[in-house]
Short mmCIF file of N, CA and C in Angstrom, two decimals:
data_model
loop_
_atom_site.label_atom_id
_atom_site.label_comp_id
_atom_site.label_asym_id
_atom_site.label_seq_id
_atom_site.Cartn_x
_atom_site.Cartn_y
_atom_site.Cartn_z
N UNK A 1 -9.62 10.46 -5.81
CA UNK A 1 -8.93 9.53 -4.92
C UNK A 1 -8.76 8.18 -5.59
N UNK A 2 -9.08 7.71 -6.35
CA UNK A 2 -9.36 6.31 -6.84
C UNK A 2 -8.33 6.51 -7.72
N UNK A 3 -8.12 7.41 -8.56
CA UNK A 3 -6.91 7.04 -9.79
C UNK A 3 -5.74 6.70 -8.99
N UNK A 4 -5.28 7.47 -7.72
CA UNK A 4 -4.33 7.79 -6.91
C UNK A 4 -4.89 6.67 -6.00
N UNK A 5 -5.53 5.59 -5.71
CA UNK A 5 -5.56 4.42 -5.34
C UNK A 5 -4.77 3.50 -6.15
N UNK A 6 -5.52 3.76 -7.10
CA UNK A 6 -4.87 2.68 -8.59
C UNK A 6 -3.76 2.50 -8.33
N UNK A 7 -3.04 3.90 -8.54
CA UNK A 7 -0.86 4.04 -9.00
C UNK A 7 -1.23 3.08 -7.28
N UNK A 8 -1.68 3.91 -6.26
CA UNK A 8 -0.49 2.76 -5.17
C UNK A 8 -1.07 1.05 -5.31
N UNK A 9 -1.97 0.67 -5.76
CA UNK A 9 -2.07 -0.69 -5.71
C UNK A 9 -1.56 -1.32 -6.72
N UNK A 10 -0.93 -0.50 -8.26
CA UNK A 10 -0.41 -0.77 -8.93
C UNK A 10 1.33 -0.70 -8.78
N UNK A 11 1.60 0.48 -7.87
CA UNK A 11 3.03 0.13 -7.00
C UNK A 11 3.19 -1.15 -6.40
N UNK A 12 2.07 -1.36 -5.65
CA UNK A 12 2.53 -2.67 -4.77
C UNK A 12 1.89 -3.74 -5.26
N UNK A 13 1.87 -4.29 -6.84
CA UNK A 13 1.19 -5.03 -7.40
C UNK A 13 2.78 -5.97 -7.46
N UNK A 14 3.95 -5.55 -7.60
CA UNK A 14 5.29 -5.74 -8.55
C UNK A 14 6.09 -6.30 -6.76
N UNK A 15 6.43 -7.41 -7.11
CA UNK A 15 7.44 -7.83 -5.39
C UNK A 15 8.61 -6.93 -5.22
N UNK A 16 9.53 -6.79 -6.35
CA UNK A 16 10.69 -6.04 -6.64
C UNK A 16 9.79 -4.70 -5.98
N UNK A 17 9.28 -3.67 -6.18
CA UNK A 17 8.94 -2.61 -5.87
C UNK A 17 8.39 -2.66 -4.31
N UNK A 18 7.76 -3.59 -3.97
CA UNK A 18 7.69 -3.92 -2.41
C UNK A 18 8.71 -3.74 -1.49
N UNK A 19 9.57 -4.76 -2.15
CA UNK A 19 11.02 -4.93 -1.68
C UNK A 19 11.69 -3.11 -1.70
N UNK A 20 11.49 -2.90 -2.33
CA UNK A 20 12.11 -1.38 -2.46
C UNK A 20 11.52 -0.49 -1.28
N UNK A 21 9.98 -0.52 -1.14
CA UNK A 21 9.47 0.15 -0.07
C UNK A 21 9.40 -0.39 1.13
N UNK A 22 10.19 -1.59 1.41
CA UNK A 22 10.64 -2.73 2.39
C UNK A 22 12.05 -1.46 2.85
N UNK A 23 12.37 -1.63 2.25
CA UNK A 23 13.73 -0.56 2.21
C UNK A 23 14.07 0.30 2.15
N UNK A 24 13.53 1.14 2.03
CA UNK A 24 12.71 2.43 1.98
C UNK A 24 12.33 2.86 3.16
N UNK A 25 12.26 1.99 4.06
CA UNK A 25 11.68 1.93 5.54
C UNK A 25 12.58 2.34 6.32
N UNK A 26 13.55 2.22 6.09
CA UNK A 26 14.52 1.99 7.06
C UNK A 26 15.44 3.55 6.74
N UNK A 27 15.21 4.14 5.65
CA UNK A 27 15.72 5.12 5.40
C UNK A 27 16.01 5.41 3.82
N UNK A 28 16.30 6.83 3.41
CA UNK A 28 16.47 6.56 2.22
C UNK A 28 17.85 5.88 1.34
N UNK A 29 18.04 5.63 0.15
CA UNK A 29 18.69 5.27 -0.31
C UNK A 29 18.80 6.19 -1.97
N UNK A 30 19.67 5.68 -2.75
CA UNK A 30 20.01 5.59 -4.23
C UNK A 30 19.64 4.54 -4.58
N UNK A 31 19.18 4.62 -6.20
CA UNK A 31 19.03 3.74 -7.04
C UNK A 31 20.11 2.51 -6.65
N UNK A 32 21.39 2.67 -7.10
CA UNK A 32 22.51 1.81 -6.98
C UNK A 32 22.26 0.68 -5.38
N UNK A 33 22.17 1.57 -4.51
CA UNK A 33 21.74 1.17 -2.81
C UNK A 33 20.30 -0.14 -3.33
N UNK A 34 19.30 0.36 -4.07
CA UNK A 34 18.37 -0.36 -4.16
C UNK A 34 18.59 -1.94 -4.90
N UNK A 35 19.49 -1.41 -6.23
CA UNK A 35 19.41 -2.30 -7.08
C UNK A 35 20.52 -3.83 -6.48
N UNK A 36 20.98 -3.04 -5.57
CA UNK A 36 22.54 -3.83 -5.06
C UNK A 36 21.81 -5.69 -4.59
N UNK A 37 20.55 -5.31 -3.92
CA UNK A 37 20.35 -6.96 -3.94
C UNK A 37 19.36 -7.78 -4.28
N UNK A 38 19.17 -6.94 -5.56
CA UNK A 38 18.54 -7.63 -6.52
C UNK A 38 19.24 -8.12 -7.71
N UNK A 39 18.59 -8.45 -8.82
CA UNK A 39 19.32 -9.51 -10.04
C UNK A 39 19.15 -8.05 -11.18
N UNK A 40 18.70 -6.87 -10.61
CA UNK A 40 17.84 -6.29 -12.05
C UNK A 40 18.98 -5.58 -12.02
N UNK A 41 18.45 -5.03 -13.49
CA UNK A 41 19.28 -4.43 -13.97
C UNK A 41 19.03 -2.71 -13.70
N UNK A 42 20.16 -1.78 -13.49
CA UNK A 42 19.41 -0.45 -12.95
C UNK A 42 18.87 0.23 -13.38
N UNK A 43 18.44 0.33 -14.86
CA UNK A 43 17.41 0.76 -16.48
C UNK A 43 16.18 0.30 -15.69
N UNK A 44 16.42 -0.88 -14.47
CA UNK A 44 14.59 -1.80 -14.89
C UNK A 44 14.19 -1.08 -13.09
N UNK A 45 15.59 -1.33 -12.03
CA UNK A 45 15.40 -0.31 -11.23
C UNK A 45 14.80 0.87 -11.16
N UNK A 46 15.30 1.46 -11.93
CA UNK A 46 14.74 3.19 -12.75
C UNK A 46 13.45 3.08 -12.75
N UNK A 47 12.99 2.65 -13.67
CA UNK A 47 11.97 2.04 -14.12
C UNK A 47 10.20 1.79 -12.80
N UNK A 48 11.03 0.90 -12.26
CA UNK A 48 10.42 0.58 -11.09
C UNK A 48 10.37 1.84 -10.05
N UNK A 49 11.39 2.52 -9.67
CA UNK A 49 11.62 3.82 -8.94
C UNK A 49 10.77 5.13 -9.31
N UNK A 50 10.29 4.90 -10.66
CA UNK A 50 9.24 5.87 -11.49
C UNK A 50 7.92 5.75 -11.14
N UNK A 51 7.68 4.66 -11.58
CA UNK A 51 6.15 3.97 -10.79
C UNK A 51 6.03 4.22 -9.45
N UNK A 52 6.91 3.76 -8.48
CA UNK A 52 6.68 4.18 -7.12
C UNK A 52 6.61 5.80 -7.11
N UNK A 53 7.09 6.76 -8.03
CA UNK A 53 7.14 8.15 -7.76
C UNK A 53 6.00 8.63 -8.60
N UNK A 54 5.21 7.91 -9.24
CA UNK A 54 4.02 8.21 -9.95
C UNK A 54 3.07 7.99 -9.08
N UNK A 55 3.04 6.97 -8.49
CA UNK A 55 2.20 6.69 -7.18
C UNK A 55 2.16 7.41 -6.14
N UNK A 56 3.06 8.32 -5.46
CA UNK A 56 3.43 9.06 -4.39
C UNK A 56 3.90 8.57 -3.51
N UNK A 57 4.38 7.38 -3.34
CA UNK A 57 4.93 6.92 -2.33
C UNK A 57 6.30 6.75 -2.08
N UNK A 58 7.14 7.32 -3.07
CA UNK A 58 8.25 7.58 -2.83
C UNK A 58 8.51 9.24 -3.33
N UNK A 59 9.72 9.48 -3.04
CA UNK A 59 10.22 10.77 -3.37
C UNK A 59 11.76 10.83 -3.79
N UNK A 60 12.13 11.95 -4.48
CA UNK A 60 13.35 11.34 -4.35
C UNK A 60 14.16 13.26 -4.57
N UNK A 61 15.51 12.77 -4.36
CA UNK A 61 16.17 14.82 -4.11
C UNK A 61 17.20 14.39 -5.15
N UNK A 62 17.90 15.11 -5.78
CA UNK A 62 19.19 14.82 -6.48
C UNK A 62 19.59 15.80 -5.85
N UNK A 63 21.27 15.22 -5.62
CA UNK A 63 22.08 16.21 -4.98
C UNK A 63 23.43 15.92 -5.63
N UNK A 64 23.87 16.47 -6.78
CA UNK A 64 25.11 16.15 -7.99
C UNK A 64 24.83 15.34 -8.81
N UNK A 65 25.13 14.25 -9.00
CA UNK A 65 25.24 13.18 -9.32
C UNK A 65 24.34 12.07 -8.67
N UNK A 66 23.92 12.00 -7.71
CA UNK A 66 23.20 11.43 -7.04
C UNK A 66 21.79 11.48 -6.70
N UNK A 67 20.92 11.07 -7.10
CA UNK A 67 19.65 11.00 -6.77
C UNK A 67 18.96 10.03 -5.68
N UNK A 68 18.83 10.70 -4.45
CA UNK A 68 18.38 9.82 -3.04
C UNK A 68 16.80 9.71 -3.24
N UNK A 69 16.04 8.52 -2.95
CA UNK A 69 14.81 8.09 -2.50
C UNK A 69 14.58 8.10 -1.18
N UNK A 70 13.11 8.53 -1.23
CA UNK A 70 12.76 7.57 0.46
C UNK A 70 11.34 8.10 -0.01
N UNK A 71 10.61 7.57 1.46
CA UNK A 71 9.27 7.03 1.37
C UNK A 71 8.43 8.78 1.62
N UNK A 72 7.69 8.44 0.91
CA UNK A 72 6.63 9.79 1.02
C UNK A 72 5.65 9.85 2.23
N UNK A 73 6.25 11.50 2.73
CA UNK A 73 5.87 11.33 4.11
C UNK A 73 4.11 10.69 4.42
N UNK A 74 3.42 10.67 3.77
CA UNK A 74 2.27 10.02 3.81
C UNK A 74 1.93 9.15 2.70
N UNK A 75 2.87 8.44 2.55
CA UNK A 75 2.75 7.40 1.37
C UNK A 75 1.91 6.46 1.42
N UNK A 76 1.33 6.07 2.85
CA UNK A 76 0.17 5.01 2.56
C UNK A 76 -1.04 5.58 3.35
N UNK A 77 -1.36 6.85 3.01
CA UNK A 77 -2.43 7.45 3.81
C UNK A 77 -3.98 7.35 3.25
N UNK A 78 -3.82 6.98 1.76
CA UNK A 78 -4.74 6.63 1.23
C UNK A 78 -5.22 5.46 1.30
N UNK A 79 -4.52 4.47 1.20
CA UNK A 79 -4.25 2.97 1.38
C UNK A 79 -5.46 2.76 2.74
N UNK A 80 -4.32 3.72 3.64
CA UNK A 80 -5.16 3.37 4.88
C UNK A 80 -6.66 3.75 4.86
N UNK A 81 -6.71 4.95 4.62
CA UNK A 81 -7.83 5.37 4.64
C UNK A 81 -8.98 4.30 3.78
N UNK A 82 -8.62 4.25 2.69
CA UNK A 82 -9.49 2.99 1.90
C UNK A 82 -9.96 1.86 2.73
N UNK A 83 -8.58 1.41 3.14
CA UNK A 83 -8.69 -0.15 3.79
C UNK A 83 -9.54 0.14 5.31
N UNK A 84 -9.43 1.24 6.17
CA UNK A 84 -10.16 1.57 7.36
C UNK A 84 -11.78 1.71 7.05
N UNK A 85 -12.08 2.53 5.75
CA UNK A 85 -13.49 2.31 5.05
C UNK A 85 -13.88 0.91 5.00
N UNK A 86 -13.17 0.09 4.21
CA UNK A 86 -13.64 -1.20 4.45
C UNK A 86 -13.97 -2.27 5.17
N UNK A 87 -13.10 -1.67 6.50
CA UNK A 87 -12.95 -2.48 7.66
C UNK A 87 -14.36 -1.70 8.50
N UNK A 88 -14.41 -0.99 8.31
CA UNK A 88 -15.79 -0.31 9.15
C UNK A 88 -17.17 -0.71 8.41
N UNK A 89 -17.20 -1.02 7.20
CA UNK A 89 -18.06 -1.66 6.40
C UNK A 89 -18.70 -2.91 6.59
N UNK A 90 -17.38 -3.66 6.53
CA UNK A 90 -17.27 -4.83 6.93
C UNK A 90 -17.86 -5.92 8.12
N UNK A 91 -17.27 -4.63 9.53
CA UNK A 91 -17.67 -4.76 11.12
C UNK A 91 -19.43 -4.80 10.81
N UNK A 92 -19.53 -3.43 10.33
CA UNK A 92 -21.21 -3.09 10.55
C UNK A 92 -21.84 -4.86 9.86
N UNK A 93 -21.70 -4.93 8.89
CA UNK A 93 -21.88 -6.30 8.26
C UNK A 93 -21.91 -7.49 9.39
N UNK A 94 -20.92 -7.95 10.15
CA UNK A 94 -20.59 -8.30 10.80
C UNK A 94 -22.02 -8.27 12.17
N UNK A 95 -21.67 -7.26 12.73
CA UNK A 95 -22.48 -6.92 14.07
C UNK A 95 -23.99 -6.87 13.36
N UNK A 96 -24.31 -6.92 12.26
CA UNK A 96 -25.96 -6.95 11.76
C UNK A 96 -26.34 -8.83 11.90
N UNK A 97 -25.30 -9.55 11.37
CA UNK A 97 -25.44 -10.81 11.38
C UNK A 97 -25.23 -11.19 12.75
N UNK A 98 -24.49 -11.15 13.86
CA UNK A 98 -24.57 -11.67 14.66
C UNK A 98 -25.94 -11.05 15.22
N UNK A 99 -26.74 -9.86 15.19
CA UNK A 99 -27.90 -9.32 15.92
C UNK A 99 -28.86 -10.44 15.18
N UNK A 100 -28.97 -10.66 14.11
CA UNK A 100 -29.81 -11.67 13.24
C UNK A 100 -29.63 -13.05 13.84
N UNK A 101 -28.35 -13.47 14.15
CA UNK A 101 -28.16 -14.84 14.44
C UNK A 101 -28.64 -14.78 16.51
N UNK A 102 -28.36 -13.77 17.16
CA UNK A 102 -28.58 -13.58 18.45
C UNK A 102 -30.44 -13.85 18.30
N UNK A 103 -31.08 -12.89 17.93
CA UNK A 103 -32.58 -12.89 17.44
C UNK A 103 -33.11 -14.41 16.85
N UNK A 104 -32.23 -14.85 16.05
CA UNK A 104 -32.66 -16.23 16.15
C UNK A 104 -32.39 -16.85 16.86
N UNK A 105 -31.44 -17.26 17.36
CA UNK A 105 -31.17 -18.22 18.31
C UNK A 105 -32.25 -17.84 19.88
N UNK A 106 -32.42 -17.04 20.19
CA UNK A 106 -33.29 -16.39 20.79
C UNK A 106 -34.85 -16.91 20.59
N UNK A 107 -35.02 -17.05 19.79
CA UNK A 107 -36.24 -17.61 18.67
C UNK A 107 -36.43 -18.57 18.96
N UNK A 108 -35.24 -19.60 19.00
CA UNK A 108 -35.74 -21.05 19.01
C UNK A 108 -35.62 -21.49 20.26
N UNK A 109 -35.37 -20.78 21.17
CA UNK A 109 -36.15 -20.98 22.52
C UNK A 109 -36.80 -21.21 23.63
N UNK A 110 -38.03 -20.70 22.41
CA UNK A 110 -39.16 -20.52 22.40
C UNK A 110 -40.02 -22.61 22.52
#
């Protein structure tokens, strides 16, 4: 799970590639569709469109001439899952210090 953490935090390390899975959202597209409002060039598009498909979070079909993207049906399932580990980590952390700070304050009381 962690290498396949890496590629997606290394997908969404790049704004341009954000922007892509910004857009991506909404449905799929082509390279050309992607690159249209940005400054890059579609070699660096490509490029960027690889990484996101090394990562799993995109996908993409060719159909002729055309190669369509869109978002992988569980493209941030790991993400989540990671970030929900941490957040439950976190809480427990959380609810130990306030029992510590309740117990003291409790304390001085006295």
């Amino acid at each position: 799970m962690s290498e396949g953490l890496d590629r997606v935090f290394t997908a969404l390390a790049d704004p341009g590639r954000r922007a892509m899975i910004d857009r991506l959202a909404s449905g799929p597209a082509s390279a050309s569709q992607l690159a249209a409002p940005t400054t890059l060039a579609l070699p660096s598009v490509m490029k960027h469109l690889a990484i996101l498909e090394a990562s799993g979070m995109v996908s993409s079909q060719k159909a002729g001439r055309v190669r369509t993207y869109r978002l992988a049906p569980d493209a941030f399932a790991g993400l989540e899952a990671w970030v929900s580990q941490r957040k439950r980590a976190w809480n427990a952390q959380f609810d130990r210090l306030d029992a510590y700070l309740a117990q003291t304050k409790s304390g001085d009381d006295r």
